Backbone as numpy.savetxt, mean C-alpha at the origin, in Angstrom:
# Nx Ny Nz CAx CAy CAz Cx Cy Cz
8.29 16.84 -8.39 7.95 15.44 -8.59 8.25 14.03 -7.90
7.24 13.92 -7.37 7.31 12.76 -6.72 7.50 11.12 -7.08
8.06 10.37 -6.77 8.58 8.85 -7.47 8.24 8.01 -6.85
7.02 7.18 -7.13 7.48 5.87 -5.84 7.00 4.80 -6.41
8.22 4.04 -5.81 8.01 2.49 -6.34 8.07 1.37 -5.85
6.89 0.20 -5.65 6.56 0.05 -5.25 7.49 -1.41 -5.59
7.22 -2.48 -4.48 8.12 -3.89 -4.35 7.57 -4.48 -3.73
7.52 -6.03 -3.64 6.93 -6.90 -2.74 5.78 -7.67 -3.13
5.93 -7.57 -4.77 3.79 -8.11 -5.09 4.47 -9.72 -5.16
3.94 -10.35 -5.75 4.36 -11.80 -5.81 3.47 -12.43 -6.26
2.68 -13.90 -5.97 2.35 -15.27 -6.35 2.31 -16.16 -4.97
1.13 -15.89 -4.31 1.10 -16.41 -2.90 -0.02 -17.35 -2.16
0.20 -18.40 -1.83 -1.17 -19.35 -2.11 -2.49 -18.44 -0.78
-2.92 -18.46 -0.61 -4.62 -18.30 -0.04 -3.90 -18.93 1.27
-3.63 -17.99 2.48 -3.41 -18.15 3.67 -1.39 -17.77 4.16
-0.78 -17.37 3.51 0.02 -16.52 2.82 0.02 -15.24 3.72
0.80 -15.31 3.69 1.61 -13.41 3.79 2.71 -12.80 2.80
2.29 -11.78 2.65 3.30 -10.46 1.93 3.24 -9.03 2.19
4.44 -8.83 2.10 4.43 -7.22 2.73 5.47 -6.25 0.87
4.04 -5.29 1.55 4.91 -4.81 0.32 6.01 -3.56 1.54
6.25 -2.75 -0.02 7.09 -1.76 0.16 7.12 -1.10 -0.92
7.03 0.29 -0.58 6.10 1.69 -1.36 7.65 2.72 -0.76
8.73 3.32 -1.60 10.15 4.27 -1.97 9.96 5.28 -2.23
10.26 6.20 -1.92 9.54 7.65 -2.25 10.65 8.35 -2.71
10.61 9.25 -3.47 12.01 10.35 -4.31 11.70 11.74 -3.11
11.10 12.35 -2.49 10.58 13.24 -1.76 12.01 13.71 -0.72
11.88 14.14 -0.35 12.78 14.81 1.11 12.39 15.87 1.75
10.92 15.64 1.74 9.90 16.13 2.92 8.52 14.46 2.87
9.33 13.65 2.98 8.70 12.26 3.03 7.88 12.49 4.34
8.37 12.80 4.88 6.85 13.17 6.48 5.80 13.85 6.66
5.76 14.31 5.28 4.69 15.87 5.14 3.97 15.08 4.64
4.06 14.03 3.95 2.94 13.32 3.29 1.57 12.11 3.40
1.03 12.33 3.85 -0.03 10.68 4.07 -0.54 9.99 2.75
0.35 8.94 3.08 0.52 7.74 2.35 -0.72 6.79 2.82
-1.40 6.30 1.28 -2.18 5.00 0.80 -1.85 4.24 -0.12
-2.10 3.24 0.92 -2.28 2.11 -0.90 -4.07 1.63 -1.19
-3.92 1.55 -2.85 -5.40 0.81 -3.23 -4.69 -0.44 -3.23
-6.08 -0.59 -4.24 -5.65 -1.86 -4.67 -7.05 -1.76 -6.10
-6.42 -3.17 -7.88 -7.69 -2.95 -8.35 -7.18 -4.04 -9.25
-8.50 -5.14 -8.96 -8.36 -6.09 -9.19 -9.45 -6.04 -11.07
-9.19 -6.88 -11.80 -9.78 -7.22 -12.88 -11.09 -6.85 -13.35
-11.49 -5.96 -14.00 -12.96 -5.76 -14.04 -13.35 -4.72 -12.71
-12.94 -4.16 -11.63 -13.53 -3.73 -10.80 -12.69 -2.35 -10.99
-13.77 -1.67 -10.11 -13.09 -0.42 -9.76 -11.91 -0.18 -8.24
-11.26 0.27 -9.06 -9.81 0.82 -7.71 -10.16 1.43 -6.41
-9.84 0.48 -5.04 -10.56 0.35 -3.43 -9.29 0.92 -2.92
-10.04 1.91 -1.95 -8.88 2.19 -1.05 -8.48 1.21 0.50
-6.87 0.11 -0.03 -6.90 -0.57 1.60 -6.48 -0.44 2.35
-5.51 1.16 2.58 -5.45 1.46 3.83 -4.89 2.83 3.94
-4.62 3.27 4.78 -3.86 4.78 5.11 -3.89 5.08 6.52
-2.08 6.16 6.21 -1.70 6.53 6.86 -1.23 7.56 6.77
-1.37 8.82 8.12 -1.24 10.28 7.68 0.70 10.20 7.96
0.18 12.04 7.85 1.53 12.34 7.93 2.08 11.93 9.28
3.55 12.22 8.95 3.93 12.49 10.58 4.41 11.52 11.10
5.44 10.82 12.38 6.33 10.14 12.53 4.76 9.08 13.01
5.10 8.02 12.81 3.93 6.60 12.88 2.88 6.84 12.14
2.27 8.20 12.87 0.89 8.11 11.81 -0.54 7.31 11.89
-1.74 7.42 11.93 -2.39 7.07 12.46 -3.33 6.68 10.94
-4.08 5.22 11.46 -3.72 4.20 10.36 -5.55 4.13 10.19
-5.62 3.44 9.10 -6.73 3.09 8.66 -7.97 2.37 7.16
-7.84 1.53 7.85 -8.64 0.42 6.49 -9.55 -0.31 5.91
-9.64 -0.56 5.35 -11.00 -0.55 4.29 -11.52 -2.28 5.04
-12.87 -2.27 5.62 -13.42 -3.57 6.30 -12.95 -4.24 5.93
-12.65 -5.15 4.55 -12.13 -6.14 4.12 -10.62 -6.46 4.64
-9.78 -5.80 4.86 -8.66 -6.39 5.02 -8.57 -6.01 6.75
-8.71 -5.61 7.51 -9.21 -5.41 8.80 -9.14 -6.52 9.30
-7.81 -6.57 10.10 -6.84 -7.95 10.86 -6.32 -8.41 10.15
-6.31 -8.16 8.99 -5.55 -9.16 8.53 -4.04 -8.26 7.99
-4.42 -6.89 7.36 -3.11 -5.68 7.05 -2.74 -4.80 7.73
-1.21 -4.96 7.91 -1.42 -3.13 8.78 -0.29 -2.59 7.37
-0.59 -1.03 7.68 -0.10 -0.37 6.84 1.04 0.43 8.00
2.27 0.95 7.60 2.93 1.36 8.59 4.14 2.24 7.98
5.38 3.06 8.17 5.67 4.10 7.72 7.14 4.29 8.09
8.17 4.32 7.71 9.15 4.80 7.93 9.54 5.96 6.98
10.17 6.90 8.52 10.61 8.58 7.20 11.71 8.35 6.73
12.54 7.84 7.96 14.17 7.63 7.37 14.92 6.88 6.52
13.55 6.30 6.78 14.02 4.82 4.73 13.19 5.81 3.58
11.96 7.10 4.05 10.92 7.19 2.60 10.80 6.38 2.72
9.71 5.31 3.18 9.20 3.95 3.35 8.34 3.37 3.20
6.66 3.46 2.63 5.47 2.62 3.56 5.49 0.79 2.91
4.92 0.57 3.99 4.76 -0.40 3.73 3.38 -1.56 4.05
3.20 -2.19 3.48 1.48 -3.01 3.53 2.06 -4.33 4.57
1.94 -4.49 5.38 2.19 -6.34 5.53 0.59 -6.94 5.34
0.20 -7.74 4.56 -0.57 -8.28 4.04 -0.59 -9.97 4.96
-1.16 -10.40 5.70 -1.37 -11.60 6.38 -2.69 -12.68 5.78
-2.75 -13.98 5.89 -3.94 -14.65 5.82 -4.78 -13.83 4.75
-3.81 -14.29 3.74 -4.34 -13.88 2.40 -5.30 -14.34 1.65
-6.38 -13.75 1.13 -7.03 -14.64 0.26 -7.44 -15.13 -1.15
-7.58 -15.19 -2.10 -8.29 -14.55 -3.39 -9.31 -13.79 -3.48
-9.82 -13.70 -2.93 -10.13 -12.37 -3.16 -9.09 -10.86 -3.14
-8.39 -10.99 -2.34 -6.79 -9.35 -2.13 -6.43 -9.84 -3.61
-6.66 -10.43 -4.53 -5.86 -10.90 -6.26 -6.13 -8.98 -6.66
-5.39 -8.32 -7.02 -5.33 -7.04 -7.51 -3.59 -6.72 -8.25
-3.93 -5.37 -8.73 -2.95 -4.30 -8.64 -3.16 -3.88 -7.36
-1.55 -3.74 -6.33 -2.06 -2.80 -5.42 -0.69 -1.82 -6.05
-1.73 0.25 -5.88 -0.96 0.67 -5.82 -0.61 2.20 -4.78
0.45 2.67 -4.92 1.10 2.81 -3.29 0.70 4.52 -4.04
-0.35 5.82 -3.00 0.12 6.33 -3.06 0.10 7.78 -2.11
1.20 8.62 -2.09 1.51 9.73 -1.71 0.44 11.31 -2.10
0.44 11.68 -0.74 -0.81 12.64 -1.29 -0.27 13.83 0.18
-0.73 15.89 -0.42 -0.60 16.65 0.43 -1.22 17.14 -0.45
-1.92 18.50 0.72 -2.76 19.21 -0.08 -2.37 19.98 -0.89
-2.78 19.68 -2.95 -2.44 20.40 -3.55 -1.87 19.13 -4.77
-0.69 18.09 -3.21 0.46 17.78 -4.43 -0.73 15.99 -4.66
-0.53 15.07 -5.14 -1.04 13.43 -5.24 -0.50 12.91 -5.80
0.01 11.99 -5.41 1.22 11.56 -6.44 1.13 10.11 -6.39
0.48 8.20 -7.55 1.22 7.10 -7.82 2.10 6.12 -8.80
2.08 5.63 -7.49 3.46 4.27 -7.85 2.83 3.62 -9.49
3.26 3.00 -10.01 2.84 1.95 -11.56 2.59 0.86 -10.60
2.27 0.33 -9.52 1.42 -1.17 -9.19 2.45 -2.19 -9.36
2.17 -2.63 -8.00 2.79 -4.06 -7.83 1.67 -4.96 -8.01
2.09 -6.81 -9.14 0.55 -7.36 -8.73 1.36 -7.97 -7.59
-0.33 -8.74 -7.07 -0.66 -9.74 -5.90 -1.71 -10.62 -6.53
-0.85 -12.45 -6.81 -1.90 -12.83 -6.48 -1.90 -14.11 -5.80
-3.59 -14.13 -4.95 -3.35 -15.43 -4.55 -4.81 -16.07 -4.66
-2.99 -17.44 -4.65 -3.95 -18.47 -5.47 -3.25 -20.04 -5.70
-4.01 -21.13 -4.84 -3.88 -22.50 -5.10 -3.21 -22.63 -6.03
């Protein structure tokens, strides 16, 4: 079992920035692809960003966050990050970290991000 703990959420004004972190309790962190998802009230959970396993990794983003969000990983720290810039009210959601490899799929508890004046 892999335990994922998100942190870094909070309240920020439109145009501001936040950096989310997700720490994983596994000895083989580098073997996992990592995702960030989000779910706003009344909406379906959506994929925000993904990074493949290994060092650095290949990254992909939802169209709504391209150019504003950056996913990265530090395998020495067992941590994946989501740098969120130029935040908009529509970014308000609970953000979830996900770790996956064939046959295994783990989710964090989520962290709230609220973008409001």
